Short mmCIF file of C-alpha atoms and ligand atoms in Angstrom, two decimals:
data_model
loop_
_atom_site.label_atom_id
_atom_site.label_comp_id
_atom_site.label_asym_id
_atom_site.label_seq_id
_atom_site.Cartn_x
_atom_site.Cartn_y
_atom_site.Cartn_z
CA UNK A 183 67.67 100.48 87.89
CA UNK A 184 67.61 104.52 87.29
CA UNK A 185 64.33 105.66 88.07
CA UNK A 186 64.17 108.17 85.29
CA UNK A 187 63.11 105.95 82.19
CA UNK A 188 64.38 105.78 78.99
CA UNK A 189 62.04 108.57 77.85
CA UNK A 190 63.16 110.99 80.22
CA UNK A 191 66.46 111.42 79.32
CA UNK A 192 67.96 111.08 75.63
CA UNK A 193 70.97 109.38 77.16
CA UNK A 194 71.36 106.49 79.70
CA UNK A 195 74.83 107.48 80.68
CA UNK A 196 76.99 110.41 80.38
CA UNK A 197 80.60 110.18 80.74
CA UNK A 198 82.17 113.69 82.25
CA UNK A 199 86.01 114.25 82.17
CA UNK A 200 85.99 111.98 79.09
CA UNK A 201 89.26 113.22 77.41
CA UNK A 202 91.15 112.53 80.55
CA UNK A 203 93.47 110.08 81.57
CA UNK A 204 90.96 107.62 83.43
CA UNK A 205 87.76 109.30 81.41
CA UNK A 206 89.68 108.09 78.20
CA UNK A 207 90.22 104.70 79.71
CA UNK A 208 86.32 104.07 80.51
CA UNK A 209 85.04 105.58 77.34
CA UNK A 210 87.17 102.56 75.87
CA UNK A 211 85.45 100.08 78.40
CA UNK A 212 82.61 101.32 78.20
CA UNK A 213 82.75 101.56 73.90
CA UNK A 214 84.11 97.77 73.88
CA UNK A 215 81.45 96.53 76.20
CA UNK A 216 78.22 98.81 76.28
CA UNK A 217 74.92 96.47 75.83
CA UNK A 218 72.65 96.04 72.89
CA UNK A 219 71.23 99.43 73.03
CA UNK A 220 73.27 101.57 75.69
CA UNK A 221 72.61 105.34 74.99
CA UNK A 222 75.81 106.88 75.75
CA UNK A 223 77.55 110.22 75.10
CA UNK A 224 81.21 111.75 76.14
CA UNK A 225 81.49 114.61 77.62
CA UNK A 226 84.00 117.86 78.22
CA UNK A 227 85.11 121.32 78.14
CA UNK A 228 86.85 121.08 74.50
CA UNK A 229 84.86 119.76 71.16
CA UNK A 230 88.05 118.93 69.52
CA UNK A 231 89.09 116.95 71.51
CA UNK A 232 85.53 115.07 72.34
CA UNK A 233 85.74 114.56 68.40
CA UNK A 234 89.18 112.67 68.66
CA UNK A 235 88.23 110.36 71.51
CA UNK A 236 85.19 109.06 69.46
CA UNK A 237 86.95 108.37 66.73
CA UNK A 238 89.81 106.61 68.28
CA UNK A 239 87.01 104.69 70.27
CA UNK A 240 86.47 101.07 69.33
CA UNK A 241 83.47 101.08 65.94
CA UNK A 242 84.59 104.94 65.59
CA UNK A 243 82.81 106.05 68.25
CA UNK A 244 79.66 105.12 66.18
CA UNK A 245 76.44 106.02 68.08
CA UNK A 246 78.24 107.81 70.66
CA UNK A 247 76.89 111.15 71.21
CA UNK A 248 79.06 114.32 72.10
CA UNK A 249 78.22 116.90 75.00
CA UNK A 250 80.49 120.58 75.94
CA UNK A 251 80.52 121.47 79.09
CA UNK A 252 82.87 123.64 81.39
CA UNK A 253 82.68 123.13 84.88
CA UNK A 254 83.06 127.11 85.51
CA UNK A 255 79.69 127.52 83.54
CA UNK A 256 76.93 125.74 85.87
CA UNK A 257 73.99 126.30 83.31
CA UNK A 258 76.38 123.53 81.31
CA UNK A 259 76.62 121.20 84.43
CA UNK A 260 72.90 121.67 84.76
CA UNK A 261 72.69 120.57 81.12
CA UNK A 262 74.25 117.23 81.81
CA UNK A 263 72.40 116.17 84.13
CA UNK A 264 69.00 116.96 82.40
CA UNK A 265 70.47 115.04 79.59
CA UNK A 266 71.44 111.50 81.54
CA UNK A 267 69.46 109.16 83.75
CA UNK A 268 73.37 108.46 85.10
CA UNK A 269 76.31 110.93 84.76
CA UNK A 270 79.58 109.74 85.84
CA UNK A 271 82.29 112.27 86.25
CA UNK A 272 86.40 111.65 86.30
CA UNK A 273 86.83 115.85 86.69
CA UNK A 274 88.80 116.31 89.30
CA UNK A 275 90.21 117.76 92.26
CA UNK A 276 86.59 117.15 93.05
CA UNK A 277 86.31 119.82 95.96
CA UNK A 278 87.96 121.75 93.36
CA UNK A 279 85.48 121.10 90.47
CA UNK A 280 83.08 118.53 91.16
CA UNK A 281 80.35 120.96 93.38
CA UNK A 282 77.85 122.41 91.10
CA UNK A 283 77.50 118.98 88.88
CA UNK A 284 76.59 117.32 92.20
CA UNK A 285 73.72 120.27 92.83
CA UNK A 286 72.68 119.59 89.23
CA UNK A 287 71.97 115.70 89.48
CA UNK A 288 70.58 116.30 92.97
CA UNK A 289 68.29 118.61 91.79
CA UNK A 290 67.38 117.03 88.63
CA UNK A 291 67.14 113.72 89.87
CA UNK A 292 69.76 112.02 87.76
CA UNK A 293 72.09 109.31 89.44
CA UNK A 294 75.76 110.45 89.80
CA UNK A 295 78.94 108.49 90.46
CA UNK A 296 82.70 109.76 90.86
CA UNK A 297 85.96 108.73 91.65
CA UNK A 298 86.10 111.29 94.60
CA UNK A 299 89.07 109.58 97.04
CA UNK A 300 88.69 113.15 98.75
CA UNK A 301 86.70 112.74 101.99
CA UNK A 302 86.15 117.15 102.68
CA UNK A 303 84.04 116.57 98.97
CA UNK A 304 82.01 113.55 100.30
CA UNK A 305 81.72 115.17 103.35
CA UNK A 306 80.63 118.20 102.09
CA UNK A 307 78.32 117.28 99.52
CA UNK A 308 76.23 114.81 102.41
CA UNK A 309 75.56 118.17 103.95
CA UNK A 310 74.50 120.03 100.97
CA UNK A 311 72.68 118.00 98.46
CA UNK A 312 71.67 114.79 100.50
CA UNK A 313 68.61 116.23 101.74
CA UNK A 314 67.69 117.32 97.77
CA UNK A 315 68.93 114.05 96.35
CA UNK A 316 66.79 111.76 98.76
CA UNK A 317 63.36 114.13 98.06
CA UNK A 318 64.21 113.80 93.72
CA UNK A 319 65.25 110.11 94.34
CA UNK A 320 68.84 110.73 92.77
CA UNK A 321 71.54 108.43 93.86
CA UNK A 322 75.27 109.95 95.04
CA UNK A 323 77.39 107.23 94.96
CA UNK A 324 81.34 108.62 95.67
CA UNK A 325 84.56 106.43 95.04
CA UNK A 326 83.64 104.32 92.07
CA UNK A 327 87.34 103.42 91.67
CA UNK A 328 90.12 101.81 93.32
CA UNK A 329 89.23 104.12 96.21
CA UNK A 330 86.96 102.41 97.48
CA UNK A 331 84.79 99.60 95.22
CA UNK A 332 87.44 96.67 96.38
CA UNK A 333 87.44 97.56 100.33
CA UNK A 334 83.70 98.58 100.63
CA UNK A 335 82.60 95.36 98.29
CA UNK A 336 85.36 93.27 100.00
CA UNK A 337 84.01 94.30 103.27
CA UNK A 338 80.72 93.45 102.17
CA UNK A 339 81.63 89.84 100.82
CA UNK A 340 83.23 89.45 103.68
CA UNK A 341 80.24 89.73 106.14
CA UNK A 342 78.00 87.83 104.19
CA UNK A 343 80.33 84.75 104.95
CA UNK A 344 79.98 85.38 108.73
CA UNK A 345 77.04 84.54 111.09
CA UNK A 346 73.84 87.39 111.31
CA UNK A 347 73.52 89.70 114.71
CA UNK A 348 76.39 89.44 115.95
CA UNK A 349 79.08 91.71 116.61
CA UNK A 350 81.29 91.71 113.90
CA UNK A 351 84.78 92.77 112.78
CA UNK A 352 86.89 93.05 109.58
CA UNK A 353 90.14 94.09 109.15
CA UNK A 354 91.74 94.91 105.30
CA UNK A 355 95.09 94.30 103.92
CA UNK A 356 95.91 96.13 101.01
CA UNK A 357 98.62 94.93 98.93
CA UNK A 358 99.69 96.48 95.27
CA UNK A 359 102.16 97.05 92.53
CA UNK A 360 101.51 100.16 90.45
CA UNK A 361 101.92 104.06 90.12
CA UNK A 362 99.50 106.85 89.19
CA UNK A 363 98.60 109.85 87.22
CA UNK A 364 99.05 113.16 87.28
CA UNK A 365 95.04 113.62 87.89
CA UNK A 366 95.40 111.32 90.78
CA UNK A 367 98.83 113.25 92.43
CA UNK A 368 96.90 117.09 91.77
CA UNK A 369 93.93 115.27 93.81
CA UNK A 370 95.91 114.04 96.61
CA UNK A 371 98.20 116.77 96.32
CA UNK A 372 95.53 119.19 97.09
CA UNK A 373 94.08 116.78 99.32
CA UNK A 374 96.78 116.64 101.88
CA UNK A 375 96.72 121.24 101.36
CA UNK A 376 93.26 121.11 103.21
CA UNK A 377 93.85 119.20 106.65
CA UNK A 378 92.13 122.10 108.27
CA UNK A 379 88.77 122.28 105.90
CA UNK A 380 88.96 118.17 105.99
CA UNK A 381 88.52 118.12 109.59
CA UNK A 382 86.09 120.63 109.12
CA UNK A 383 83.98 118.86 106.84
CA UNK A 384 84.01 116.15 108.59
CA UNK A 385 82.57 117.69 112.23
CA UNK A 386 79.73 119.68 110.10
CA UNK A 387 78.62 116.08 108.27
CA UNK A 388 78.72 114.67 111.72
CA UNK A 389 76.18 117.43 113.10
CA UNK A 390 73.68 116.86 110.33
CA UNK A 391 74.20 112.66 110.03
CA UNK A 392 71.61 111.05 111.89
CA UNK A 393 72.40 108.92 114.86
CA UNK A 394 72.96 105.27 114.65
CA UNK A 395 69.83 103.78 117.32
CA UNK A 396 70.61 100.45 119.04
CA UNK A 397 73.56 99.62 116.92
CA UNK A 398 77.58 100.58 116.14
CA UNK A 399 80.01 101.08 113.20
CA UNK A 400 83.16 102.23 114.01
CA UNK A 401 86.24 102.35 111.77
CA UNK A 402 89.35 103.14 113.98
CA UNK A 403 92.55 103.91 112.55
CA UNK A 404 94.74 101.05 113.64
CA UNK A 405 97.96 101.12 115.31
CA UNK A 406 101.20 99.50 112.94
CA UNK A 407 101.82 96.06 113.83
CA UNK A 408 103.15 92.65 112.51
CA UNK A 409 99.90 90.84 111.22
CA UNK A 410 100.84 87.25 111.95
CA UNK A 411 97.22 86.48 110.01
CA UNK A 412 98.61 87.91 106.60
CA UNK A 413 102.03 87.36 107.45
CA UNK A 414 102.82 90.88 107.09
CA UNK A 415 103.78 94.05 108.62
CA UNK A 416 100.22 95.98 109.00
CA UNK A 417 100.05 99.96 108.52
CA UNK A 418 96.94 101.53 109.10
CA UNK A 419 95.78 103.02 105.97
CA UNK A 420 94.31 106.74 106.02
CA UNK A 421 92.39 106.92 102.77
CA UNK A 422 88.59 107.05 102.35
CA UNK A 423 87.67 103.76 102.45
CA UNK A 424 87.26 102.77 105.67
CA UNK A 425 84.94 106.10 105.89
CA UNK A 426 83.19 104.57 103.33
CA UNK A 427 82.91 100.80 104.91
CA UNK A 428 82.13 102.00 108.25
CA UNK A 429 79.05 104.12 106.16
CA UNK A 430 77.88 101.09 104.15
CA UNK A 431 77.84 99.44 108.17
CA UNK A 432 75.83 101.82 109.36
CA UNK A 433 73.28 101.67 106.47
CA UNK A 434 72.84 97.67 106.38
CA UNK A 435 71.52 95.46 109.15
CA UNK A 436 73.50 92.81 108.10
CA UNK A 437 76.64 94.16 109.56
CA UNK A 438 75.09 93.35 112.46
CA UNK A 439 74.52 95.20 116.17
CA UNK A 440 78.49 96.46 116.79
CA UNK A 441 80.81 96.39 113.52
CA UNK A 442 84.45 97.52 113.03
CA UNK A 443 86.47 97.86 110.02
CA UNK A 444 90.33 98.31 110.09
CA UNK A 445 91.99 99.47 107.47
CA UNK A 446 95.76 98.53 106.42
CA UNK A 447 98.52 98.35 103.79
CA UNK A 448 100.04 94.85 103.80
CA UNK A 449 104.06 95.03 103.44
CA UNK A 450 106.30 92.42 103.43
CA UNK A 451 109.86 93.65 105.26
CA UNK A 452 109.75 96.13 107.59
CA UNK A 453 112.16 98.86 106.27
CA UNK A 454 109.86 99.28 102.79
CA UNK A 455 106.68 99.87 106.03
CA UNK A 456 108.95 102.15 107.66
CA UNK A 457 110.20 104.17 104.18
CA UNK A 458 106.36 104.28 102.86
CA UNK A 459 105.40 105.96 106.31
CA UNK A 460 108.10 108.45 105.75
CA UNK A 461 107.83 109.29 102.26
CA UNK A 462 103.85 109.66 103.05
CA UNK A 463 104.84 112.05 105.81
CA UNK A 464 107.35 114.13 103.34
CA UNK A 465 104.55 114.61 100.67
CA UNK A 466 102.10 115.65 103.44
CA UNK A 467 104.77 118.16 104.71
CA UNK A 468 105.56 119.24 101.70
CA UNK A 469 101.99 119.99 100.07
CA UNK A 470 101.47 122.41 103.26
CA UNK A 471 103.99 124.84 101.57
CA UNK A 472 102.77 126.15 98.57
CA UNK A 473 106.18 126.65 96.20
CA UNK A 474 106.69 123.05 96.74
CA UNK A 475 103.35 121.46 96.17
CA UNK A 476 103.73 123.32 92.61
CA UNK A 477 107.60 121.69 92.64
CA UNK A 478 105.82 118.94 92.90
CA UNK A 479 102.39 118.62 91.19
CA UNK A 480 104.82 120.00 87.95
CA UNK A 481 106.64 116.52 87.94
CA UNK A 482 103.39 114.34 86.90
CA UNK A 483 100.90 116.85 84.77
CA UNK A 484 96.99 116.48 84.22
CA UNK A 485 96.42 113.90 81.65
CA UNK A 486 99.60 111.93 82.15
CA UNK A 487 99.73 108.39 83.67
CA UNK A 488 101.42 104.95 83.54
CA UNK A 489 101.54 103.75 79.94
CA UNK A 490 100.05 100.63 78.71
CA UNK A 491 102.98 98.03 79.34
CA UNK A 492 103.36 99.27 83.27
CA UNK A 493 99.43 98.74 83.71
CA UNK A 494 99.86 95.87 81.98
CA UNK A 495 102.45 94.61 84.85
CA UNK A 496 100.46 96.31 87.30
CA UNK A 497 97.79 94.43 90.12
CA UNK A 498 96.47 94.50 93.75
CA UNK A 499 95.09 92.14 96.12
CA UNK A 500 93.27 92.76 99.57
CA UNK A 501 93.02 90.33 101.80
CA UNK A 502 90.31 90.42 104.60
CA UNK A 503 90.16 88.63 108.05
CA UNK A 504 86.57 88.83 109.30
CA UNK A 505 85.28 87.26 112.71
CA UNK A 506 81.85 87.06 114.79
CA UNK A 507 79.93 84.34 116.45
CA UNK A 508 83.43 81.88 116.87
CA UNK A 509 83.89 82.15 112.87
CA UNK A 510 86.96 83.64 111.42
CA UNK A 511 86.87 84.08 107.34
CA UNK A 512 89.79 85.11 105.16
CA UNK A 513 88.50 86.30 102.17
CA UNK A 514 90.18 88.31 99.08
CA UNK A 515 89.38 90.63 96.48
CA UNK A 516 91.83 90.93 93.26
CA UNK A 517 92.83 92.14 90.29
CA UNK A 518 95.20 94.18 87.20
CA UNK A 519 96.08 97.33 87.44
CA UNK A 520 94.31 99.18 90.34
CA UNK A 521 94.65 102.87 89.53
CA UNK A 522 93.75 102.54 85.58
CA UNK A 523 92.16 99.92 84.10
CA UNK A 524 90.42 98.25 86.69
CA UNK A 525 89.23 101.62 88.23
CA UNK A 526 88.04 102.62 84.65
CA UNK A 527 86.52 99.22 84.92
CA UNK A 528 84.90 99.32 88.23
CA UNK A 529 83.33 102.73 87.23
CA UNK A 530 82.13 101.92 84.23
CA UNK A 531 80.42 98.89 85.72
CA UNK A 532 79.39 101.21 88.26
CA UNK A 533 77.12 103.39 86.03
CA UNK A 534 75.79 100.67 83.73
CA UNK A 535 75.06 98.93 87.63
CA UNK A 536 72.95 101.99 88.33
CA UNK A 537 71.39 102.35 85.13
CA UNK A 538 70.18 98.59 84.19
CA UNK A 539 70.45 96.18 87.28
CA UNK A 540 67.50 95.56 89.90
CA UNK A 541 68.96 97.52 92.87
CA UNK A 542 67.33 98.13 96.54
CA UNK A 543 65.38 101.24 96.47
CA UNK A 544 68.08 104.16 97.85
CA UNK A 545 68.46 107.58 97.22
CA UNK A 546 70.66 110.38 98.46
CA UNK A 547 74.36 109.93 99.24
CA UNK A 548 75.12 106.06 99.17
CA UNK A 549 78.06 103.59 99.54
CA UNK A 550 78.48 101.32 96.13
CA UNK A 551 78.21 98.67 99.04
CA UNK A 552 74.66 99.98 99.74
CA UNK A 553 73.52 101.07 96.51
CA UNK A 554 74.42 97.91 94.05
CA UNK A 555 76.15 95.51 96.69
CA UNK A 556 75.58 92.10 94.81
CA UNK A 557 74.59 93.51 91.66
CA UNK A 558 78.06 94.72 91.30
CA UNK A 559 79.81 92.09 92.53
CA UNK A 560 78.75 89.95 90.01
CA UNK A 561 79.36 92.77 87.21
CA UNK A 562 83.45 92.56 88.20
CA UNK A 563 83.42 89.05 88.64
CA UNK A 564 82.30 88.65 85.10
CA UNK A 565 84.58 91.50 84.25
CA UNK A 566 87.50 89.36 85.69
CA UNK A 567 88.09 90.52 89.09
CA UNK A 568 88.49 88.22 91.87
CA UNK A 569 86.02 87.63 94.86
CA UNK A 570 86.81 84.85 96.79
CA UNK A 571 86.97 83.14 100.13
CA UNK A 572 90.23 81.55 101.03
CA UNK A 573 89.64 79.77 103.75
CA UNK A 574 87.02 79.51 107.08
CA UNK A 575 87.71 78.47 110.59
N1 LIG B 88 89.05 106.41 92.99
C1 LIG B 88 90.17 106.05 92.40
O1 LIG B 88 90.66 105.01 92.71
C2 LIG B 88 90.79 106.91 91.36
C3 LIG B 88 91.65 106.34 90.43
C4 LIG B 88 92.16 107.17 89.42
C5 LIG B 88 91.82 108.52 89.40
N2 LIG B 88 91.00 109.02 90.36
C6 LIG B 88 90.60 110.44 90.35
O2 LIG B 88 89.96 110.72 89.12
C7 LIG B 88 90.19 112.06 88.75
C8 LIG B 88 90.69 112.11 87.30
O3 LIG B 88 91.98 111.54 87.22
P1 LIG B 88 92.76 111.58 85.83
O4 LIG B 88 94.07 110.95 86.05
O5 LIG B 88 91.87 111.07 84.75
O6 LIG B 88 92.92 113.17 85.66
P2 LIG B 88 93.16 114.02 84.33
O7 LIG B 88 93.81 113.18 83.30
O8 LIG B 88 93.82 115.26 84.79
O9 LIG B 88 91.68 114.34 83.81
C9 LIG B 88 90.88 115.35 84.36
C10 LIG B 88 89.71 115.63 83.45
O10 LIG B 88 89.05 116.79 83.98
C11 LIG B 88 88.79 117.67 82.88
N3 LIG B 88 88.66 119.05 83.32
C12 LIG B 88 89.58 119.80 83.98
N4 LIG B 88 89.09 121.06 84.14
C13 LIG B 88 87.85 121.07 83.56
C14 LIG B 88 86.85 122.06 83.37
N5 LIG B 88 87.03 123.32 83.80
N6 LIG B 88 85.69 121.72 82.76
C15 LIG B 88 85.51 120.49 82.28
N7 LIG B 88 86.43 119.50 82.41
C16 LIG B 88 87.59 119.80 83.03
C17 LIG B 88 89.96 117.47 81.96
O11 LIG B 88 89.60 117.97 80.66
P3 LIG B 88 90.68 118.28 79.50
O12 LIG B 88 90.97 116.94 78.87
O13 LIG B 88 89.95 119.20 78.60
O14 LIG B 88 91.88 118.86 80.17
C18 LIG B 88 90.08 115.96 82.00
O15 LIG B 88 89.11 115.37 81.15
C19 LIG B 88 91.17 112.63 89.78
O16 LIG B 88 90.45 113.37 90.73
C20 LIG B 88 91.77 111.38 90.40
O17 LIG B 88 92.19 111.59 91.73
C21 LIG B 88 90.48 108.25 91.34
#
């Protein structure tokens, strides 16, 4: 549970971003589903449109409370998070906007969650506001979406079914059917601009990060293969989440004394591998030149995304194959649409996690393996996503 009580703060959570595509989507989850009691407020830059969202909200937004606040005016970030014992913020490109509301929970001590799939951010705010956020007890927890709740949680399930201290590894085979939003495409979009400050980012965190003593985690990229355990053609992955696996390792004994994560997408005939590598590679390419990243990032707009009949259609599945100590478990995490609704879900589920539930005492910049782990397991399960264990050997 938030260690800032009820009396601290007038709300429990405080939903940033709330007029945007995926914001919109959780206020809805969150407005259909909030517990007896849940003090909750939306939040954004424009009033009008705050006003519109509550009252399309299930009960007319009744009880809902309304907060303004621009992310170019930091006394307003600052606000927020002296208003919320959680904020949970959809505003993104986060390394674009997401700095200063970071700084503010830090500092106040408020718990903050995103849906940051943008490692230079995470990177970058470990170095910052870490330190800060471990002294006020504030929890950071990045990637409360699709990126990464299923793979970090998966991962997670998945060790718990193999035997303790041993050396350990896990490898993930992402599988889905679905398309995203314009938020999402400016986000990697700008992503795949920054190779340079990424890399960057990612040597300073790895100058302040302590040491792992007497133990490893390691998250290679893998090489592209035909997965005879899935029954697939395996391409290594390079998102966030095995980043974010291989940081939940490090924090939790139970991964045991030398841990590995790999990290794939699962496809079925080789040519569809071989044309998703390539059209990855043309995107990248192209977002390095900037007249065609704004070709581009002009074909999906801020605020647009797949409608409610393609979500409907949409789903994903990851499949893990862990081994250690002569056990090998295939287990699988599943569900609707990944980008939308069940990432609206998993971050809504998220916050109310870190608000109500009985967590492990963290603070500072944490994995939602590390921070809720079981708790939030059992949130999704209940929520209707799968965790299961197909089979052990
Ligand atoms: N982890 C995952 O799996 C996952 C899944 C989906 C999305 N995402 C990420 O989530 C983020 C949001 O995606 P989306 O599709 O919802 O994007 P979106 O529809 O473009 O929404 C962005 C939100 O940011 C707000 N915003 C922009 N500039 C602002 C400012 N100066 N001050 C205050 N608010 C501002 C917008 O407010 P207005 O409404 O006023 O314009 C809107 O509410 C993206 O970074 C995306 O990559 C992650």
């Amino acid at each position: 549970m938030s260690r800032l009580s009820r009396t601290d703060r007038p709300y429990d959570i405080v939903l940033f971003g709330a007029t945007g595509f995926v914001g919109a989507l959780t206020a809805e989850y969150l407005a259909a589903h909030a517990p007896e009691g849940l003090r909750w407020a939306i939040a954004g830059r424009s009033g009008q449109k705050l006003e519109l969202l509550r009252a399309s909200l299930p009960g007319g937004g009744e009880g809902i409370g309304l907060l303004e606040a621009d992310v170019a005016d930091p006394a307003s970030m600052r606000r927020l998070a002296e208003h919320a014992r959680v904020v949970a913020t959809t505003v993104g490109p986060y390394v674009k906007y997401g700095e200063d509301l970071v700084a503010a929970c830090a500092d106040t001590g408020a718990d903050y969650l995103d849906l940051s799939g943008e490692p230079e951010f995470v990177d970058r705010t470990y170095v910052l506001h870490d330190a800060r956020a471990r002294e006020t007890g504030a929890r950071l927890v990045h990637a409360c979406g699709f990126d990464s709740v299923p793979h970090d949680l998966g991962a997670y399930f998945t060790v718990q079914q193999l035997p303790e201290d041993v050396p350990l590894t896990v490898d993930g085979f992402v599988t889905a059917d679905a398309t995203f939003s314009g938020g999402t495409f400016a986000s990697a979009l700008n992503q795949f601009s920054r190779g340079r400050q990424m890399l960057a980012a990612a040597r300073d965190r790895a100058r302040h990060e302590p040491r792992l003593m007497g133990r490893r985690a390691l998250a290679p990229t893998g090489t592209p293969r035909f997965a005879k355990e899935v029954g697939a053609w395996a391409v290594p992955l390079p998102t966030i989440d095995p980043q974010i696996v291989k940081r939940s390792a490090r924090a939790l004994e139970r991964y045991g004394p030398d841990f590995r994560y790999r990290h794939y997408a699962a496809v079925r005939h080789l040519p569809v591998a071989v044309g998703g590598v390539a059209a990855m590679g043309a995107l990248f390419t192209a977002a390095q030149l900037p007249p065609a990243r704004h070709w581009l990032s002009d074909r999906l707009k801020p605020g647009e995304g797949p409608g409610p009949e393609k979500r409907a259609k949409s789903w994903f599945s990851v499949r893990f194959v862990g081994e250690g100590g002569g056990r090998r478990v295939f287990t699988e995490v599943a569900g609707g649409d990944p980008g939308y609704g069940e990432t609206a879900k998993m971050f809504a589920e998220s916050a109310l996690s870190l608000a109500f539930d009985d967590l492990p005492p963290t603070a500072g910049q944490v994995t939602t393996a590390v921070a809720m782990g079981d708790a939030l397991i059992e949130r999704l399960r209940r929520a209707g996503l799968t965790f299961r264990v197909a089979a052990t050997r």
